[in-house]
GROMACS .gro file of C-alpha atoms in nm:
model
  386
    1UNK     CA    1  -0.212   4.374  -0.511
    2UNK     CA    2   0.022   4.120  -0.673
    3UNK     CA    3   0.324   4.361  -0.713
    4UNK     CA    4   0.304   4.480  -0.366
    5UNK     CA    5   0.341   4.143  -0.218
    6UNK     CA    6   0.570   3.984  -0.436
    7UNK     CA    7   0.808   4.248  -0.567
    8UNK     CA    8   0.806   4.585  -0.369
    9UNK     CA    9   0.878   4.595  -0.013
   10UNK     CA   10   0.613   4.557   0.246
   11UNK     CA   11   0.502   4.681   0.609
   12UNK     CA   12   0.763   4.907   0.754
   13UNK     CA   13   1.095   4.947   0.596
   14UNK     CA   14   1.371   4.876   0.891
   15UNK     CA   15   1.652   4.949   0.624
   16UNK     CA   16   1.690   5.280   0.495
   17UNK     CA   17   1.696   5.378   0.133
   18UNK     CA   18   1.807   5.757   0.176
   19UNK     CA   19   2.050   5.969  -0.060
   20UNK     CA   20   2.229   6.294  -0.031
   21UNK     CA   21   2.150   6.506  -0.353
   22UNK     CA   22   2.491   6.445  -0.502
   23UNK     CA   23   2.452   6.078  -0.492
   24UNK     CA   24   2.455   5.948  -0.860
   25UNK     CA   25   2.229   5.653  -0.784
   26UNK     CA   26   1.952   5.891  -0.611
   27UNK     CA   27   1.636   5.787  -0.768
   28UNK     CA   28   1.399   6.065  -0.904
   29UNK     CA   29   1.075   6.058  -0.658
   30UNK     CA   30   0.754   6.263  -0.663
   31UNK     CA   31   0.569   6.307  -0.345
   32UNK     CA   32   0.212   6.370  -0.307
   33UNK     CA   33   0.007   6.487   0.024
   34UNK     CA   34  -0.363   6.341   0.084
   35UNK     CA   35  -0.534   6.523   0.357
   36UNK     CA   36  -0.706   6.270   0.590
   37UNK     CA   37  -1.051   6.314   0.746
   38UNK     CA   38  -1.142   6.272   1.125
   39UNK     CA   39  -1.304   5.953   1.031
   40UNK     CA   40  -0.978   5.820   0.823
   41UNK     CA   41  -0.776   5.943   1.134
   42UNK     CA   42  -0.973   5.751   1.359
   43UNK     CA   43  -0.988   5.444   1.129
   44UNK     CA   44  -0.604   5.451   1.150
   45UNK     CA   45  -0.593   5.501   1.535
   46UNK     CA   46  -0.814   5.165   1.565
   47UNK     CA   47  -0.608   4.975   1.290
   48UNK     CA   48  -0.294   5.057   1.513
   49UNK     CA   49  -0.440   4.936   1.804
   50UNK     CA   50  -0.534   4.622   1.663
   51UNK     CA   51  -0.209   4.548   1.535
   52UNK     CA   52  -0.054   4.634   1.877
   53UNK     CA   53  -0.266   4.365   2.044
   54UNK     CA   54  -0.197   4.115   1.768
   55UNK     CA   55   0.186   4.194   1.832
   56UNK     CA   56   0.158   4.154   2.191
   57UNK     CA   57  -0.035   3.826   2.174
   58UNK     CA   58   0.220   3.685   1.899
   59UNK     CA   59   0.517   3.766   2.113
   60UNK     CA   60   0.382   3.661   2.455
   61UNK     CA   61   0.208   3.368   2.388
   62UNK     CA   62   0.364   3.237   2.054
   63UNK     CA   63   0.253   3.148   1.719
   64UNK     CA   64   0.176   2.762   1.642
   65UNK     CA   65   0.318   2.755   1.272
   66UNK     CA   66   0.187   2.377   1.255
   67UNK     CA   67  -0.190   2.464   1.313
   68UNK     CA   68  -0.261   2.481   0.946
   69UNK     CA   69  -0.050   2.215   0.722
   70UNK     CA   70  -0.126   2.233   0.368
   71UNK     CA   71  -0.017   2.111   0.026
   72UNK     CA   72   0.015   2.424  -0.206
   73UNK     CA   73   0.101   2.442  -0.562
   74UNK     CA   74   0.425   2.568  -0.603
   75UNK     CA   75   0.289   2.810  -0.886
   76UNK     CA   76   0.116   2.984  -0.602
   77UNK     CA   77   0.440   3.060  -0.392
   78UNK     CA   78   0.579   3.377  -0.435
   79UNK     CA   79   0.888   3.514  -0.267
   80UNK     CA   80   0.875   3.726   0.042
   81UNK     CA   81   0.929   4.127   0.005
   82UNK     CA   82   1.265   4.216  -0.072
   83UNK     CA   83   1.293   4.435   0.275
   84UNK     CA   84   1.152   4.115   0.460
   85UNK     CA   85   1.394   3.832   0.285
   86UNK     CA   86   1.707   3.966   0.161
   87UNK     CA   87   1.944   3.658   0.224
   88UNK     CA   88   2.152   3.508  -0.067
   89UNK     CA   89   2.019   3.217  -0.264
   90UNK     CA   90   2.252   2.891  -0.284
   91UNK     CA   91   2.469   2.873  -0.556
   92UNK     CA   92   2.476   2.625  -0.847
   93UNK     CA   93   2.666   2.357  -0.661
   94UNK     CA   94   2.450   2.400  -0.346
   95UNK     CA   95   2.108   2.405  -0.525
   96UNK     CA   96   2.199   2.093  -0.733
   97UNK     CA   97   2.292   1.911  -0.402
   98UNK     CA   98   1.957   2.024  -0.240
   99UNK     CA   99   1.774   1.892  -0.546
  100UNK     CA  100   1.957   1.564  -0.530
  101UNK     CA  101   1.845   1.553  -0.156
  102UNK     CA  102   1.484   1.609  -0.219
  103UNK     CA  103   1.457   1.381  -0.503
  104UNK     CA  104   1.638   1.106  -0.313
  105UNK     CA  105   1.470   1.129   0.026
  106UNK     CA  106   1.180   1.402  -0.009
  107UNK     CA  107   1.117   1.726   0.140
  108UNK     CA  108   1.204   1.671   0.490
  109UNK     CA  109   1.127   2.007   0.604
  110UNK     CA  110   0.779   2.192   0.509
  111UNK     CA  111   0.800   2.545   0.353
  112UNK     CA  112   0.656   2.821   0.568
  113UNK     CA  113   0.398   3.051   0.404
  114UNK     CA  114   0.185   3.339   0.464
  115UNK     CA  115  -0.167   3.344   0.315
  116UNK     CA  116  -0.340   3.697   0.249
  117UNK     CA  117  -0.701   3.780   0.260
  118UNK     CA  118  -0.842   3.824  -0.107
  119UNK     CA  119  -0.535   3.714  -0.279
  120UNK     CA  120  -0.499   3.358  -0.429
  121UNK     CA  121  -0.104   3.321  -0.366
  122UNK     CA  122   0.134   3.255  -0.065
  123UNK     CA  123   0.426   3.437   0.033
  124UNK     CA  124   0.731   3.212   0.107
  125UNK     CA  125   0.864   3.304   0.461
  126UNK     CA  126   1.100   3.008   0.492
  127UNK     CA  127   1.205   2.767   0.228
  128UNK     CA  128   1.289   2.991  -0.071
  129UNK     CA  129   1.582   2.771  -0.184
  130UNK     CA  130   1.342   2.437  -0.142
  131UNK     CA  131   1.087   2.619  -0.360
  132UNK     CA  132   1.344   2.670  -0.623
  133UNK     CA  133   1.459   2.346  -0.624
  134UNK     CA  134   1.123   2.215  -0.634
  135UNK     CA  135   1.045   2.414  -0.929
  136UNK     CA  136   1.363   2.297  -1.112
  137UNK     CA  137   1.274   1.941  -1.041
  138UNK     CA  138   0.935   1.973  -1.167
  139UNK     CA  139   1.027   2.122  -1.498
  140UNK     CA  140   1.260   1.796  -1.550
  141UNK     CA  141   1.027   1.555  -1.394
  142UNK     CA  142   0.646   1.687  -1.350
  143UNK     CA  143   0.529   1.494  -1.057
  144UNK     CA  144   0.308   1.590  -0.780
  145UNK     CA  145   0.532   1.531  -0.506
  146UNK     CA  146   0.731   1.818  -0.674
  147UNK     CA  147   0.409   2.016  -0.759
  148UNK     CA  148   0.264   2.016  -0.421
  149UNK     CA  149   0.507   2.043  -0.126
  150UNK     CA  150   0.377   2.017   0.225
  151UNK     CA  151   0.334   2.381   0.384
  152UNK     CA  152   0.270   2.547   0.703
  153UNK     CA  153   0.041   2.833   0.651
  154UNK     CA  154   0.022   3.148   0.858
  155UNK     CA  155  -0.236   3.377   0.820
  156UNK     CA  156  -0.132   3.754   0.757
  157UNK     CA  157  -0.455   3.867   0.969
  158UNK     CA  158  -0.346   3.663   1.270
  159UNK     CA  159   0.026   3.709   1.275
  160UNK     CA  160   0.233   4.026   1.333
  161UNK     CA  161   0.478   4.181   1.076
  162UNK     CA  162   0.740   4.208   1.336
  163UNK     CA  163   0.696   3.883   1.460
  164UNK     CA  164   0.718   3.704   1.101
  165UNK     CA  165   1.041   3.926   1.036
  166UNK     CA  166   1.217   3.795   1.375
  167UNK     CA  167   1.113   3.444   1.246
  168UNK     CA  168   1.275   3.494   0.926
  169UNK     CA  169   1.593   3.637   1.072
  170UNK     CA  170   1.603   3.347   1.305
  171UNK     CA  171   1.592   3.082   1.052
  172UNK     CA  172   1.790   3.219   0.800
  173UNK     CA  173   2.078   3.286   1.074
  174UNK     CA  174   2.088   2.931   1.214
  175UNK     CA  175   2.114   2.760   0.856
  176UNK     CA  176   2.298   3.005   0.654
  177UNK     CA  177   2.636   3.113   0.551
  178UNK     CA  178   2.596   3.468   0.585
  179UNK     CA  179   2.784   3.738   0.409
  180UNK     CA  180   2.906   4.042   0.622
  181UNK     CA  181   2.681   4.276   0.486
  182UNK     CA  182   2.377   4.063   0.529
  183UNK     CA  183   2.508   3.990   0.873
  184UNK     CA  184   2.535   4.360   0.970
  185UNK     CA  185   2.162   4.438   0.826
  186UNK     CA  186   2.030   4.136   1.047
  187UNK     CA  187   2.196   4.240   1.361
  188UNK     CA  188   2.084   4.606   1.301
  189UNK     CA  189   1.726   4.506   1.178
  190UNK     CA  190   1.690   4.269   1.483
  191UNK     CA  191   1.799   4.586   1.696
  192UNK     CA  192   1.514   4.794   1.553
  193UNK     CA  193   1.257   4.515   1.625
  194UNK     CA  194   1.356   4.467   1.999
  195UNK     CA  195   1.352   4.840   2.065
  196UNK     CA  196   1.009   4.845   1.947
  197UNK     CA  197   0.927   4.558   2.222
  198UNK     CA  198   0.822   4.703   2.566
  199UNK     CA  199   1.014   4.387   2.734
  200UNK     CA  200   1.350   4.557   2.603
  201UNK     CA  201   1.351   4.901   2.741
  202UNK     CA  202   1.724   4.930   2.822
  203UNK     CA  203   1.997   4.932   2.550
  204UNK     CA  204   2.214   4.696   2.744
  205UNK     CA  205   1.918   4.447   2.782
  206UNK     CA  206   1.895   4.427   2.387
  207UNK     CA  207   2.245   4.366   2.362
  208UNK     CA  208   2.255   4.097   2.597
  209UNK     CA  209   1.972   3.922   2.382
  210UNK     CA  210   2.132   3.996   2.057
  211UNK     CA  211   2.465   3.833   2.187
  212UNK     CA  212   2.259   3.535   2.286
  213UNK     CA  213   2.102   3.518   1.977
  214UNK     CA  214   2.381   3.568   1.745
  215UNK     CA  215   2.612   3.364   1.966
  216UNK     CA  216   2.869   3.655   2.010
  217UNK     CA  217   3.004   3.845   2.299
  218UNK     CA  218   2.830   4.150   2.385
  219UNK     CA  219   3.152   4.377   2.303
  220UNK     CA  220   3.129   4.240   1.954
  221UNK     CA  221   2.742   4.298   1.947
  222UNK     CA  222   2.824   4.671   2.030
  223UNK     CA  223   3.088   4.693   1.779
  224UNK     CA  224   2.791   4.648   1.518
  225UNK     CA  225   2.560   4.862   1.699
  226UNK     CA  226   2.790   5.149   1.664
  227UNK     CA  227   2.682   5.132   1.320
  228UNK     CA  228   2.324   5.244   1.444
  229UNK     CA  229   2.465   5.588   1.484
  230UNK     CA  230   2.503   5.613   1.097
  231UNK     CA  231   2.278   5.847   0.902
  232UNK     CA  232   2.006   5.695   0.689
  233UNK     CA  233   2.226   5.800   0.388
  234UNK     CA  234   2.547   5.636   0.504
  235UNK     CA  235   2.352   5.310   0.624
  236UNK     CA  236   2.185   5.303   0.242
  237UNK     CA  237   2.546   5.309   0.114
  238UNK     CA  238   2.641   5.024   0.355
  239UNK     CA  239   2.361   4.796   0.250
  240UNK     CA  240   2.433   4.873  -0.119
  241UNK     CA  241   2.782   4.776  -0.036
  242UNK     CA  242   2.910   5.120  -0.188
  243UNK     CA  243   3.087   5.192   0.144
  244UNK     CA  244   3.301   4.945   0.344
  245UNK     CA  245   3.284   4.840   0.721
  246UNK     CA  246   3.578   5.006   0.808
  247UNK     CA  247   3.508   5.364   0.680
  248UNK     CA  248   3.151   5.342   0.800
  249UNK     CA  249   3.284   5.319   1.168
  250UNK     CA  250   3.475   5.620   1.097
  251UNK     CA  251   3.143   5.815   0.982
  252UNK     CA  252   2.971   5.693   1.313
  253UNK     CA  253   3.189   5.904   1.539
  254UNK     CA  254   3.035   6.225   1.433
  255UNK     CA  255   2.661   6.333   1.427
  256UNK     CA  256   2.403   6.271   1.130
  257UNK     CA  257   2.436   6.646   1.011
  258UNK     CA  258   2.818   6.622   0.984
  259UNK     CA  259   2.778   6.284   0.796
  260UNK     CA  260   2.546   6.438   0.553
  261UNK     CA  261   2.766   6.760   0.472
  262UNK     CA  262   3.055   6.526   0.432
  263UNK     CA  263   2.880   6.313   0.194
  264UNK     CA  264   2.726   6.622  -0.003
  265UNK     CA  265   3.063   6.775  -0.056
  266UNK     CA  266   3.286   6.472  -0.118
  267UNK     CA  267   3.374   6.337  -0.447
  268UNK     CA  268   3.213   5.993  -0.438
  269UNK     CA  269   3.478   5.820  -0.576
  270UNK     CA  270   3.649   5.882  -0.237
  271UNK     CA  271   3.398   5.755  -0.033
  272UNK     CA  272   3.610   5.433   0.058
  273UNK     CA  273   3.911   5.623   0.074
  274UNK     CA  274   4.005   5.542   0.419
  275UNK     CA  275   4.306   5.790   0.493
  276UNK     CA  276   4.117   6.093   0.352
  277UNK     CA  277   3.765   6.013   0.535
  278UNK     CA  278   3.996   5.974   0.857
  279UNK     CA  279   4.154   6.287   0.828
  280UNK     CA  280   3.827   6.448   0.776
  281UNK     CA  281   3.650   6.330   1.069
  282UNK     CA  282   3.945   6.266   1.296
  283UNK     CA  283   3.831   6.210   1.661
  284UNK     CA  284   3.493   6.335   1.565
  285UNK     CA  285   3.507   6.638   1.794
  286UNK     CA  286   3.640   6.875   1.575
  287UNK     CA  287   3.483   7.199   1.424
  288UNK     CA  288   3.160   7.084   1.254
  289UNK     CA  289   3.088   7.392   1.006
  290UNK     CA  290   3.019   7.348   0.666
  291UNK     CA  291   3.310   7.594   0.585
  292UNK     CA  292   3.566   7.389   0.823
  293UNK     CA  293   3.455   7.050   0.656
  294UNK     CA  294   3.497   7.185   0.313
  295UNK     CA  295   3.818   7.312   0.420
  296UNK     CA  296   3.932   6.960   0.537
  297UNK     CA  297   3.792   6.780   0.221
  298UNK     CA  298   4.025   7.022   0.021
  299UNK     CA  299   4.330   6.962   0.228
  300UNK     CA  300   4.276   6.572   0.223
  301UNK     CA  301   4.308   6.545  -0.169
  302UNK     CA  302   4.664   6.581  -0.146
  303UNK     CA  303   4.699   6.307   0.156
  304UNK     CA  304   4.830   5.945   0.068
  305UNK     CA  305   4.805   5.657   0.305
  306UNK     CA  306   5.072   5.658   0.589
  307UNK     CA  307   5.173   5.302   0.541
  308UNK     CA  308   5.162   5.000   0.281
  309UNK     CA  309   5.170   4.652   0.306
  310UNK     CA  310   5.380   4.419   0.086
  311UNK     CA  311   5.324   4.047   0.049
  312UNK     CA  312   5.649   3.889   0.007
  313UNK     CA  313   5.700   3.512  -0.098
  314UNK     CA  314   6.063   3.387  -0.101
  315UNK     CA  315   6.223   3.047  -0.159
  316UNK     CA  316   6.404   2.923   0.146
  317UNK     CA  317   6.759   2.969  -0.067
  318UNK     CA  318   6.661   3.324  -0.024
  319UNK     CA  319   6.594   3.335   0.336
  320UNK     CA  320   6.932   3.460   0.484
  321UNK     CA  321   6.958   3.726   0.230
  322UNK     CA  322   6.625   3.842   0.269
  323UNK     CA  323   6.632   3.882   0.644
  324UNK     CA  324   6.964   4.062   0.615
  325UNK     CA  325   6.787   4.318   0.379
  326UNK     CA  326   6.493   4.359   0.596
  327UNK     CA  327   6.711   4.399   0.943
  328UNK     CA  328   6.906   4.674   0.743
  329UNK     CA  329   6.590   4.816   0.648
  330UNK     CA  330   6.467   4.816   0.998
  331UNK     CA  331   6.791   4.954   1.104
  332UNK     CA  332   6.762   5.272   0.879
  333UNK     CA  333   6.406   5.335   0.990
  334UNK     CA  334   6.521   5.336   1.376
  335UNK     CA  335   6.841   5.560   1.322
  336UNK     CA  336   6.654   5.796   1.071
  337UNK     CA  337   6.302   5.826   1.219
  338UNK     CA  338   6.374   5.755   1.601
  339UNK     CA  339   6.324   6.108   1.697
  340UNK     CA  340   5.976   6.112   1.577
  341UNK     CA  341   5.849   5.780   1.713
  342UNK     CA  342   6.099   5.691   2.033
  343UNK     CA  343   6.236   5.375   2.000
  344UNK     CA  344   5.965   5.168   1.818
  345UNK     CA  345   6.104   5.062   1.486
  346UNK     CA  346   5.786   4.877   1.406
  347UNK     CA  347   5.585   5.204   1.366
  348UNK     CA  348   5.781   5.268   1.039
  349UNK     CA  349   5.890   4.920   0.949
  350UNK     CA  350   5.712   4.602   1.093
  351UNK     CA  351   5.788   4.304   0.964
  352UNK     CA  352   5.565   3.985   1.004
  353UNK     CA  353   5.591   3.627   0.908
  354UNK     CA  354   5.449   3.282   0.973
  355UNK     CA  355   5.593   3.177   1.298
  356UNK     CA  356   5.560   2.792   1.246
  357UNK     CA  357   5.740   2.791   0.923
  358UNK     CA  358   6.041   2.993   1.076
  359UNK     CA  359   6.058   2.734   1.331
  360UNK     CA  360   6.125   2.460   1.092
  361UNK     CA  361   6.417   2.669   0.940
  362UNK     CA  362   6.562   2.730   1.269
  363UNK     CA  363   6.546   2.378   1.363
  364UNK     CA  364   6.736   2.279   1.056
  365UNK     CA  365   7.017   2.568   1.108
  366UNK     CA  366   6.877   2.772   0.782
  367UNK     CA  367   6.848   3.056   0.962
  368UNK     CA  368   6.975   3.155   1.330
  369UNK     CA  369   6.736   3.225   1.583
  370UNK     CA  370   6.891   3.570   1.687
  371UNK     CA  371   6.841   3.673   1.324
  372UNK     CA  372   6.472   3.591   1.344
  373UNK     CA  373   6.452   3.794   1.684
  374UNK     CA  374   6.603   4.112   1.536
  375UNK     CA  375   6.359   4.096   1.262
  376UNK     CA  376   6.065   4.176   1.506
  377UNK     CA  377   6.273   4.390   1.728
  378UNK     CA  378   6.153   4.756   1.840
  379UNK     CA  379   6.470   4.935   1.963
  380UNK     CA  380   6.795   4.974   1.807
  381UNK     CA  381   6.983   4.813   2.021
  382UNK     CA  382   6.798   4.486   1.984
  383UNK     CA  383   6.839   4.534   1.608
  384UNK     CA  384   7.224   4.570   1.633
  385UNK     CA  385   7.262   4.269   1.870
  386UNK     CA  386   7.451   4.004   1.716
   0.00000   0.00000   0.00000
């Protein structure tokens, strides 16, 4: 029982852990089938009804987290399951700051924990960083105020799993700096939880709720929800930080079967090669046969990125000469490739710079404003103007 609560995942796993057969990280698993009797099936049905009733009551009436307040030995406090609390811990400097705060003014916010039937230890739902700080303080100075922190205790038999996980998401979002990969997972997890609620039947209603909770525009929320179109295998790669967000959005254009076919036939070292994945997927409306995908993958191996960016930093004494050189480059691009792109030279040579800093150079006559305008010009006539 200890390993189930403290180390493994618990309850429904909203985050996928799914791998294609050629994924080098695919774990080796054995599956077993256990036929159930009619009595067992009936027990499962009644248990599910009990859960549904508890879930409805929790979300409609709320839960009083301050109903049961206790001082609990920190040795009995264990981390929440990894699929519930996947948020980053504070770095060393932040932990030291937290320890100093607790040492100076005490524990201001009680820790929220979950109790379990027939199990002596408690699961930390909110306050993992404070528990870590308290344990470090107790090692250094074994005082009761560090060993027995005040905790709000929730009963696992009375509070629904989805309610607890929603609470964890909400509390961590409000008080943490969230890395992008964790933030994506939070939105998708919350979306999955809301979809299971009868209160939110329409996708638009869910998007509005998410926009309010995460303090974002609905359009931004939809940009993240597009990732919900990803197959379990692609989501696994995304949450394991093995595929970047830009490439993941490309995969979201095609259905799960196509996503899986691409994964199973591409070299995994190219999984984040944006220009090749973009070529293979296109607009998402091409032929989706295994043969056609393999052909596209084979052709993509000879492709190179269409563009490259340079970050050039120069001294002000080189400003005039650099601008002249860049204007000549832009002129060359426009004169030699205009038949391909019309008059828009920026598609082949797009020059950007800090407009604010450049204004000081213009102000002090270190560069002519007309020269600066020619740097950003799109048409040949503008580039050639003096």
